[in-house]
Amino acid sequence: VKSRRAQPLERLVDADPCWVGAGGEGITNSITGEPVPHRRGVALMFDCPIHEDCHVCVYVDPPLDGGKAIEPFAGGEGRGRSWARTGGESFDGVTLSPSIRVLGGPDGCEWHGFIRAGRFETCGDSR
Ligand SMILES: [Zn+2]
């Protein structure tokens, strides 16, 4: 079971956030062998607002480079989706919608909450 933080994080900037890229030099498609073009800011990673040593990563639409959102694991339950992003590149202004619900399994993270204008709003059903 993940250990809970004494106090939930309230701001994204306090959660060691980073924009995650994809592809780029030396990266090839494992099936076609074609080079995969570099993409900037396709996902947002941050420390879980309620657990220690727990990380959350969500794909954003649009990515920072303005291209098409990446949907990596289409078909899984709740996976292969991305979250609508507004507010620009700055971590203190980003808003994602709808809410994020982490489905970590029986002993895993089940944080559920919003990121609005760079602030976490943790819902009461988080575990
Ligand atoms: Zn967590």
Tab-separated table of C-alpha atoms and ligand atoms in Angstrom:
chain	number	residue	atom	x	y	z
A	1	VAL	CA	0.000	0.000	0.000
A	2	LYS	CA	1.326	3.408	-0.912
A	3	SER	CA	2.107	5.679	2.000
A	4	ARG	CA	0.092	8.857	2.198
A	5	ARG	CA	1.603	12.306	2.395
A	6	ALA	CA	0.994	14.148	5.647
A	7	GLN	CA	-0.639	16.892	3.605
A	8	PRO	CA	-1.860	16.573	0.003
A	9	LEU	CA	0.053	18.721	-2.466
A	10	GLU	CA	-1.944	21.740	-3.568
A	11	ARG	CA	0.158	23.118	-6.399
A	12	LEU	CA	1.500	21.408	-9.506
A	13	VAL	CA	4.799	23.311	-9.224
A	14	ASP	CA	5.438	21.553	-5.893
A	15	ALA	CA	4.976	18.118	-7.499
A	16	ASP	CA	8.219	18.097	-9.530
A	17	PRO	CA	6.326	18.388	-12.828
A	18	CYS	CA	7.857	17.876	-16.251
A	19	TRP	CA	6.660	17.821	-19.825
A	20	VAL	CA	7.445	14.510	-21.491
A	21	GLY	CA	8.545	14.255	-25.103
A	22	ALA	CA	8.502	11.336	-27.512
A	23	GLY	CA	10.476	10.031	-30.465
A	24	GLY	CA	13.522	11.878	-31.755
A	25	GLU	CA	16.995	10.999	-32.875
A	26	GLY	CA	17.761	7.287	-32.742
A	27	ILE	CA	14.151	6.286	-32.057
A	28	THR	CA	12.571	3.995	-34.631
A	29	ASN	CA	9.244	2.272	-34.963
A	30	SER	CA	9.761	-1.320	-33.778
A	31	ILE	CA	7.532	-2.686	-36.519
A	32	THR	CA	8.300	-0.545	-39.556
A	33	GLY	CA	11.839	0.530	-38.666
A	34	GLU	CA	10.965	4.082	-39.709
A	35	PRO	CA	12.377	6.954	-37.674
A	36	VAL	CA	9.902	8.391	-35.174
A	37	PRO	CA	9.835	12.180	-35.340
A	38	HIS	CA	10.559	14.112	-32.185
A	39	ARG	CA	7.501	15.353	-30.325
A	40	ARG	CA	7.587	17.974	-27.615
A	41	GLY	CA	5.348	18.005	-24.572
A	42	VAL	CA	3.058	15.100	-25.377
A	43	ALA	CA	2.508	14.213	-21.729
A	44	LEU	CA	2.677	15.750	-18.270
A	45	MET	CA	4.341	13.867	-15.425
A	46	PHE	CA	4.120	14.890	-11.775
A	47	ASP	CA	4.367	13.487	-8.264
A	48	CYS	CA	1.115	12.118	-6.935
A	49	PRO	CA	-0.605	14.739	-4.765
A	50	ILE	CA	-1.500	12.268	-2.003
A	51	HIS	CA	1.190	9.549	-1.959
A	52	GLU	CA	4.920	9.453	-1.369
A	53	ASP	CA	7.052	7.893	-4.141
A	54	CYS	CA	4.141	7.823	-6.547
A	55	HIS	CA	4.016	9.395	-9.988
A	56	VAL	CA	1.246	10.250	-12.395
A	57	CYS	CA	1.675	10.709	-16.148
A	58	VAL	CA	-1.092	11.781	-18.501
A	59	TYR	CA	-1.121	12.521	-22.207
A	60	VAL	CA	-2.251	16.005	-23.142
A	61	ASP	CA	-4.196	17.375	-26.097
A	62	PRO	CA	-2.853	19.449	-27.685
A	63	PRO	CA	0.791	18.610	-27.006
A	64	LEU	CA	3.109	21.609	-26.549
A	65	ASP	CA	4.309	21.268	-30.136
A	66	GLY	CA	0.761	21.793	-31.382
A	67	GLY	CA	0.629	18.451	-33.196
A	68	LYS	CA	-1.786	15.585	-32.830
A	69	ALA	CA	-2.154	14.061	-29.367
A	70	ILE	CA	-0.495	10.689	-28.841
A	71	GLU	CA	-2.772	7.821	-27.884
A	72	PRO	CA	-0.379	5.039	-26.979
A	73	PHE	CA	-2.421	2.222	-25.528
A	74	ALA	CA	-5.715	2.329	-27.360
A	75	GLY	CA	-8.111	-0.377	-26.304
A	76	GLY	CA	-7.415	-0.581	-22.594
A	77	GLU	CA	-9.957	0.581	-20.100
A	78	GLY	CA	-9.520	4.288	-19.598
A	79	ARG	CA	-6.165	4.148	-21.371
A	80	GLY	CA	-5.168	5.493	-24.713
A	81	ARG	CA	-6.842	8.750	-23.923
A	82	SER	CA	-5.520	12.211	-23.437
A	83	TRP	CA	-6.624	15.178	-21.377
A	84	ALA	CA	-7.619	18.489	-22.878
A	85	ARG	CA	-4.928	21.025	-22.024
A	86	THR	CA	-5.298	24.764	-21.650
A	87	GLY	CA	-3.164	27.369	-19.972
A	88	GLY	CA	0.110	27.158	-21.857
A	89	GLU	CA	3.462	25.687	-20.964
A	90	SER	CA	3.866	27.193	-17.526
A	91	PHE	CA	3.169	24.741	-14.683
A	92	ASP	CA	1.418	27.381	-12.622
A	93	GLY	CA	-1.219	27.945	-15.278
A	94	VAL	CA	-2.015	24.547	-16.736
A	95	THR	CA	-5.542	23.159	-16.682
A	96	LEU	CA	-6.409	19.601	-17.706
A	97	SER	CA	-9.865	18.293	-18.243
A	98	PRO	CA	-11.760	16.183	-17.337
A	99	SER	CA	-10.621	14.939	-13.928
A	100	ILE	CA	-7.804	12.390	-13.646
A	101	ARG	CA	-8.518	9.064	-11.989
A	102	VAL	CA	-5.542	6.767	-11.428
A	103	LEU	CA	-6.470	3.085	-11.480
A	104	GLY	CA	-3.538	1.538	-9.698
A	105	GLY	CA	-5.056	-1.770	-8.658
A	106	PRO	CA	-5.744	-3.173	-5.173
A	107	ASP	CA	-2.547	-1.877	-3.503
A	108	GLY	CA	-1.841	0.965	-5.865
A	109	CYS	CA	-2.625	4.579	-6.315
A	110	GLU	CA	-6.190	5.655	-6.826
A	111	TRP	CA	-5.747	9.397	-6.806
A	112	HIS	CA	-8.725	11.179	-8.332
A	113	GLY	CA	-8.677	14.878	-8.875
A	114	PHE	CA	-8.424	17.902	-11.095
A	115	ILE	CA	-5.596	20.146	-12.214
A	116	ARG	CA	-6.992	23.621	-12.676
A	117	ALA	CA	-4.814	26.668	-13.238
A	118	GLY	CA	-1.841	24.777	-11.833
A	119	ARG	CA	-3.614	23.685	-8.646
A	120	PHE	CA	-4.611	20.195	-7.573
A	121	GLU	CA	-8.158	19.599	-6.445
A	122	THR	CA	-8.165	16.136	-4.891
A	123	CYS	CA	-11.570	14.446	-4.805
A	124	GLY	CA	-12.858	12.720	-1.690
A	125	ASP	CA	-12.923	9.274	-3.285
A	126	SER	CA	-9.128	9.204	-3.707
A	127	ARG	CA	-7.307	6.341	-1.999
B	1	ZN	ZN	-0.564	8.027	-5.744
